[in-house]
Short mmCIF file of C-alpha atoms in Angstrom, two decimals:
data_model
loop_
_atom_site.label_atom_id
_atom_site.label_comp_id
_atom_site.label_asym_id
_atom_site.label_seq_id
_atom_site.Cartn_x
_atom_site.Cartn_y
_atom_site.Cartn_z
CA UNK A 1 51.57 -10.83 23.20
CA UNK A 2 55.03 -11.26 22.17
CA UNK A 3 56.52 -8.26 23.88
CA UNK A 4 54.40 -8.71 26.98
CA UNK A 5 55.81 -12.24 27.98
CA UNK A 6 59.15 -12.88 26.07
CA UNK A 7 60.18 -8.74 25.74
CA UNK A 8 60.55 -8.67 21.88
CA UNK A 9 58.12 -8.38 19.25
CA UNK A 10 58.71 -11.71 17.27
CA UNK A 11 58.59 -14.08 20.53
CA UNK A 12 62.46 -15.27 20.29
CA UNK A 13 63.10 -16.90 23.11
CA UNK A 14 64.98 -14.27 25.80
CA UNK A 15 67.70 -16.57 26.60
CA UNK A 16 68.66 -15.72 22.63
CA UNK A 17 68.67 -12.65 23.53
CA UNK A 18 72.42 -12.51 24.24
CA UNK A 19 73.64 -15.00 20.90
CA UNK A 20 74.29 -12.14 18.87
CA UNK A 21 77.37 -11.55 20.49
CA UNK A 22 78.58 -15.18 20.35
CA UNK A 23 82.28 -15.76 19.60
CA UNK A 24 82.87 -12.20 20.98
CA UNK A 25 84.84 -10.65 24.17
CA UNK A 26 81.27 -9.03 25.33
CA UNK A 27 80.77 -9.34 28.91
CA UNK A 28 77.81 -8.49 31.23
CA UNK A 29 77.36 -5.74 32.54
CA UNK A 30 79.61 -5.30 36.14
CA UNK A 31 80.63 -1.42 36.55
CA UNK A 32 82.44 -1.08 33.52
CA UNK A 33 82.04 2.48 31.84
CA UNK A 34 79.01 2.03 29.68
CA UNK A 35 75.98 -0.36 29.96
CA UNK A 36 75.45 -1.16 25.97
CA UNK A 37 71.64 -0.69 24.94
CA UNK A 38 71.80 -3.78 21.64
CA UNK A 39 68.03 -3.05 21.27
CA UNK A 40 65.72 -5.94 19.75
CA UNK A 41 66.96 -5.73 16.21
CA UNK A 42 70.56 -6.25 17.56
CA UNK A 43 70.07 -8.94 18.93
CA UNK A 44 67.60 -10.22 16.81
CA UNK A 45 67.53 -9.26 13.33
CA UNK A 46 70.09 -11.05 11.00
CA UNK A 47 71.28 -7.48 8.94
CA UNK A 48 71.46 -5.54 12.60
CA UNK A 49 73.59 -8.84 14.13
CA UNK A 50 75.75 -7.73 11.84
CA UNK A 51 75.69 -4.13 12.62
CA UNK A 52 76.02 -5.28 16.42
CA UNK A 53 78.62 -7.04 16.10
CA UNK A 54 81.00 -4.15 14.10
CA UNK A 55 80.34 -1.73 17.24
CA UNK A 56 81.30 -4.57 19.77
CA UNK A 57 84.65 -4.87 17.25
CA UNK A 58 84.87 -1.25 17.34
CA UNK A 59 84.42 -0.86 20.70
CA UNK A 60 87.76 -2.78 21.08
CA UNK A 61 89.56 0.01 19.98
CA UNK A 62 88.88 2.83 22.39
CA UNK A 63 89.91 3.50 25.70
CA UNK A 64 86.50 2.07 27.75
CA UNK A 65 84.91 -0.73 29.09
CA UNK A 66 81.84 -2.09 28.58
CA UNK A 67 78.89 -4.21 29.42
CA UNK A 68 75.12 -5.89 28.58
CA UNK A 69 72.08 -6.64 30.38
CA UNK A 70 72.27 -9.91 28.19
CA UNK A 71 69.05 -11.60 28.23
CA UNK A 72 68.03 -9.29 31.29
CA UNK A 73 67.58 -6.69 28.60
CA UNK A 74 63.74 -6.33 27.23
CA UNK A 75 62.45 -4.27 24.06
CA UNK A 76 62.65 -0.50 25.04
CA UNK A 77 59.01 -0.63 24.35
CA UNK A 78 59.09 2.29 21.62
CA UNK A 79 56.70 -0.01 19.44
CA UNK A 80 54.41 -0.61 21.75
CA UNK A 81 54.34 3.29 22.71
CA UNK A 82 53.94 4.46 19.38
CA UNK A 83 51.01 1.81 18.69
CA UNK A 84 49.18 3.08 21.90
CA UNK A 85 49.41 -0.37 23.85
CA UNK A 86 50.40 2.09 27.32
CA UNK A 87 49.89 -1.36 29.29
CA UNK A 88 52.71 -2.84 27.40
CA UNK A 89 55.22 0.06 27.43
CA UNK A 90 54.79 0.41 30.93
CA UNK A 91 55.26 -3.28 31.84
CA UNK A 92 58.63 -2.95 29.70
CA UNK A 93 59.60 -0.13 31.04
CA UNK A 94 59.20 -1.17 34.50
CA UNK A 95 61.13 -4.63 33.75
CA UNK A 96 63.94 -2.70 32.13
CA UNK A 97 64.09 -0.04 34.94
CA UNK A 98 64.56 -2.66 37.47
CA UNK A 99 67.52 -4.24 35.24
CA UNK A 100 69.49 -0.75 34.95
CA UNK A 101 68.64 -0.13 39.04
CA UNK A 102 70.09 -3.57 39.69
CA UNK A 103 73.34 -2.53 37.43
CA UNK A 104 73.71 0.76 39.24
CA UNK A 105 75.30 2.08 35.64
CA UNK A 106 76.07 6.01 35.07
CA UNK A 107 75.89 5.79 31.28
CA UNK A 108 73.96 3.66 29.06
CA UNK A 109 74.95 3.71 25.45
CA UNK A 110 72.36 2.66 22.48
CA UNK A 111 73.03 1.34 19.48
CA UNK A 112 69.11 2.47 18.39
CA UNK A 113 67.92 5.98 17.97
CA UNK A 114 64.31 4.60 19.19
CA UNK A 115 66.15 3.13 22.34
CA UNK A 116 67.86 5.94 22.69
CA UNK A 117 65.21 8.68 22.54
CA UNK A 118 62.66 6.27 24.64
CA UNK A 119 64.94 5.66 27.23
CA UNK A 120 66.60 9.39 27.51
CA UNK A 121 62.47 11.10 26.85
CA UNK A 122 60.10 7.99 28.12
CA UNK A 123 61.71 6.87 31.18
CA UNK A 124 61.54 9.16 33.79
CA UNK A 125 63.01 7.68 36.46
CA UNK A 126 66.13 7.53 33.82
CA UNK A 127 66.69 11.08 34.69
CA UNK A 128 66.34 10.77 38.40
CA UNK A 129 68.55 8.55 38.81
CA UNK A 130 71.08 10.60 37.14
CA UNK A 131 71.87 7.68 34.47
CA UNK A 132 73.06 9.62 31.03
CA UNK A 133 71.93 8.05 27.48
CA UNK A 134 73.68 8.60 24.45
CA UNK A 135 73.63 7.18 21.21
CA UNK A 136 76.55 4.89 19.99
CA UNK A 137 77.09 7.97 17.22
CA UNK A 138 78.13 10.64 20.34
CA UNK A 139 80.03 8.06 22.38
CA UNK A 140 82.82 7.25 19.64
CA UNK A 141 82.60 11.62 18.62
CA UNK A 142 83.77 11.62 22.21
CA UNK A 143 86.43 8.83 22.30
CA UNK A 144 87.28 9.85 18.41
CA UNK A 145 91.15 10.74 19.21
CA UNK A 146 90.89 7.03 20.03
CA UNK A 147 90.13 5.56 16.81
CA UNK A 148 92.99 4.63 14.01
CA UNK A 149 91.40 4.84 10.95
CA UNK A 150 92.38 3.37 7.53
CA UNK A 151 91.14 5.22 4.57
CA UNK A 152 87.38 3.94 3.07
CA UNK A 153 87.40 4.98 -0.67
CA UNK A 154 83.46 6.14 -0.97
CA UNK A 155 81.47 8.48 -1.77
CA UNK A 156 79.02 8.25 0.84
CA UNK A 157 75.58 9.94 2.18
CA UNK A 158 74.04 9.95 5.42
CA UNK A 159 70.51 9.77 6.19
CA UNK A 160 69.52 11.70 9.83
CA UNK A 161 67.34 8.54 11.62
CA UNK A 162 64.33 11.14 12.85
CA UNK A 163 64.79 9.44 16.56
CA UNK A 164 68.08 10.64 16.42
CA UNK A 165 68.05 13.73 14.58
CA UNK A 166 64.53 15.80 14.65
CA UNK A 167 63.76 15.01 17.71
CA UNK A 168 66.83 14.59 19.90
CA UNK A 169 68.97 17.40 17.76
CA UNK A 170 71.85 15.04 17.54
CA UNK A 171 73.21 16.10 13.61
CA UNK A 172 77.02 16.05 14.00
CA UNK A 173 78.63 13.46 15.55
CA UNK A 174 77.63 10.80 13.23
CA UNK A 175 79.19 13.34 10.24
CA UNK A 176 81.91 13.99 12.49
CA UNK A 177 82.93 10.22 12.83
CA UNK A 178 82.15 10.03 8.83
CA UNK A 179 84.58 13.42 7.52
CA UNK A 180 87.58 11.90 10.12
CA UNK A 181 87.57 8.87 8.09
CA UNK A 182 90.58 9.38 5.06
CA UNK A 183 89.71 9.17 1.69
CA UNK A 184 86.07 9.50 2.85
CA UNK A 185 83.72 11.78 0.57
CA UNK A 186 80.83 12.77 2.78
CA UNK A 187 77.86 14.08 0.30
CA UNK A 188 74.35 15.65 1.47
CA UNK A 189 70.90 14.97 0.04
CA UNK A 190 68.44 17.79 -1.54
CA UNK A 191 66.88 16.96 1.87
CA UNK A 192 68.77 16.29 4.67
CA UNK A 193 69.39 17.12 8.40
CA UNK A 194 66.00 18.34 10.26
CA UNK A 195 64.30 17.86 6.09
CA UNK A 196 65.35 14.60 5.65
CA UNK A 197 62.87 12.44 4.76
CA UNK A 198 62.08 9.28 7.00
CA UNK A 199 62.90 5.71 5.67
CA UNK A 200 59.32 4.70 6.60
CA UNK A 201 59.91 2.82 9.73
CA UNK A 202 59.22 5.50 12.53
CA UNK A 203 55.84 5.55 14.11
CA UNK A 204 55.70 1.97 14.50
CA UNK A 205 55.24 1.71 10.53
CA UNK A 206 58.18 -0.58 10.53
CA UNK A 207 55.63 -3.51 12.04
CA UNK A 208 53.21 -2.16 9.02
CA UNK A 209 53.24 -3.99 5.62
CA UNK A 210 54.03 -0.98 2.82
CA UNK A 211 53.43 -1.59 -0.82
CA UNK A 212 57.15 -2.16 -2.42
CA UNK A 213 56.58 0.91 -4.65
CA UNK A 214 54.94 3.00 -1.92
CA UNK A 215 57.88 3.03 0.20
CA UNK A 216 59.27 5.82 1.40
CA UNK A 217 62.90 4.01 1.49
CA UNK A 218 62.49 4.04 -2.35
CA UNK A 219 62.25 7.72 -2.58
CA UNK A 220 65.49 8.00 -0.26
CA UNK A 221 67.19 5.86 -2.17
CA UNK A 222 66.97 7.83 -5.44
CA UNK A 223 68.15 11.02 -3.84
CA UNK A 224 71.38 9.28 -2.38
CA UNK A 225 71.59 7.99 -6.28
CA UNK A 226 71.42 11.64 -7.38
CA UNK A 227 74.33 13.12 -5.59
CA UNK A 228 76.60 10.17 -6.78
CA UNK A 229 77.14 8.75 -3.32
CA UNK A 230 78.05 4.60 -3.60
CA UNK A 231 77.37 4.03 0.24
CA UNK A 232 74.15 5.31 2.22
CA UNK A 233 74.77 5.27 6.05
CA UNK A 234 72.74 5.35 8.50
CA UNK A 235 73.01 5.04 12.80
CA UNK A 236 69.39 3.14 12.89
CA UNK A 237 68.48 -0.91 12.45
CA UNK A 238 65.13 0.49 11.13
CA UNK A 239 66.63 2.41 8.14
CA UNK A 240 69.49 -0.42 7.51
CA UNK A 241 66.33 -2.84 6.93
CA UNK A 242 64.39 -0.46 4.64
CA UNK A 243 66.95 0.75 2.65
CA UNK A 244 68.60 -2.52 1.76
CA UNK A 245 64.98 -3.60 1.09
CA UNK A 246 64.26 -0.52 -1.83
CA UNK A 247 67.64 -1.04 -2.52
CA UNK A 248 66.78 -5.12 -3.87
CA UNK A 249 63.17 -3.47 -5.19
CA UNK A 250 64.48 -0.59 -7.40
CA UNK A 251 67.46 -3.27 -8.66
CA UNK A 252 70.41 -0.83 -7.28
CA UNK A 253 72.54 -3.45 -5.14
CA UNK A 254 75.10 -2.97 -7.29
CA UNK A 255 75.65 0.79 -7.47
CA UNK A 256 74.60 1.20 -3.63
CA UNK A 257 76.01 -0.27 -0.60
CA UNK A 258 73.94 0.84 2.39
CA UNK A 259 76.27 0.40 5.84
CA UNK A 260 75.53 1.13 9.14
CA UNK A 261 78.61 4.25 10.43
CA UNK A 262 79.68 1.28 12.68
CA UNK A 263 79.91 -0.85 10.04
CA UNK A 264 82.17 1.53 8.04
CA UNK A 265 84.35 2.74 10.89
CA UNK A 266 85.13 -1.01 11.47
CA UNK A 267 86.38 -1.31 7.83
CA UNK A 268 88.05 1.95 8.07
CA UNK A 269 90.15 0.79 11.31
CA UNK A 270 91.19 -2.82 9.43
CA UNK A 271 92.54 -0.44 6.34
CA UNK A 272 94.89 1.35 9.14
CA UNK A 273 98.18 0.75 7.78
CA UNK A 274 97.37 -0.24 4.30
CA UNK A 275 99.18 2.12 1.23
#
């Protein structure tokens, strides 16, 4: 079992677990202000390394410090919960608990909505202990006034992850980091907010095999097409991996660019200071 002994679901070796930020000024975790959650698919999937590696860069730019578990750092266990393998979660949560008692951090920031809403609803000792979770979305709302940003000439939509908005409420600080950005045309979906419609990877479904033109992701897609937005964002590595999926299926690459907000707040602060 791949999460059971190496504490991701593709069996990387957990020493990789840290290369993501290679060639980066990321340090492990030693009381700085936040303990950075990077989640499997940042530090393992090629299109979230990416992602990863924008909020590290963006993190540069605000007033905090910051920190990783590095390879101390094991899958949140959300799949494993969702799938019903209790044994599993409970093993990863147990590992992971240990990790954040041995850091002693306050505030653990996520860069996942499923990290973030197992670790702040599925952990209880989270809560004991006082530690508070936020997603990477509400930590740069807070540190906003920070942040110099450069005009990003799009139109652009935003689809609510469901770990992040239906069931943990959190709606506006990922539009409030999108509307601050100049030149910036923010656009809602028919269905958006707490009736968006998923991208098909919640539940665990992202580990499911989903005929190309059964896709949910498809169906998202074409609604983001519809209100004449050029960039879909999104806050989660599960929708940035479906969506640029239907986007390849349904032959769109060209007309639609889908970004994760980091990713576009990192373009927006290297336009600072252009005309």
């Amino acid at each position: 079992n791949n999460l059971y002994e190496l504490g991701n679901p593709w069996g990387r070796g957990i020493r990789k677990r840290a290369k993501w930020a290679e060639g980066l000024n990321v340090e492990e975790y030693e009381d700085q202000d936040v303990l950075l959650w990077v989640g499997c698919l940042g530090a393992y999937d090629d299109r979230n390394i990416k992602s990863a590696r924008s909020l590290a860069r963006v993190l540069e730019n605000v007033d905090t410090s910051w920190g990783t578990l590095g390879a101390d750092e094991r899958c949140c266990g959300d799949s494993a919960l969702q799938s019903g393998e209790l044994m599993v979660f409970e093993e990863l949560m147990d590992r992971n608990m240990k990790a954040i008692k041995r850091s002693k951090a306050g505030k653990i920031v996520t860069i996942s909505p499923h990290c973030y809403n197992t670790l702040r609803n599925e952990y209880p000792e989270i809560s004991d202990l006082g530690v508070e979770v936020l997603h990477y979305t509400q930590y740069l709302d807070e540190l906003s006034s920070d942040l110099k940003l450069g005009k990003f000439e799009s139109t652009v939509t935003y689809q609510d992850p469901c770990y992040l908005g239906r069931l943990n409420d959190v709606y506006e600080a990922p539009r409030n980091l999108l509307e601050r950005i100049p030149e910036l045309e923010l656009v809602e979906m028919k269905n958006s907010r707490d009736s968006g419609i998923c991208c098909g990877g919640g539940g665990g479904r992202f580990w499911l095999e989903t005929e190309p033109e059964e896709r949910l992701s498809n169906t998202r897609l074409e609604e983001a097409l519809a209100v004449g937005a050029d960039v879909l964002a999104t806050a989660c590595p599960f929708c940035l991996v479906n969506f640029e999926d239907s986007a390849k299926y349904l032959n769109v690459e060209n007309e639609m660019k889908v970004l994760d907000i980091s990713e576009i707040v990192l373009k927006s602060l290297e336009n600072n200071g252009d005309d």
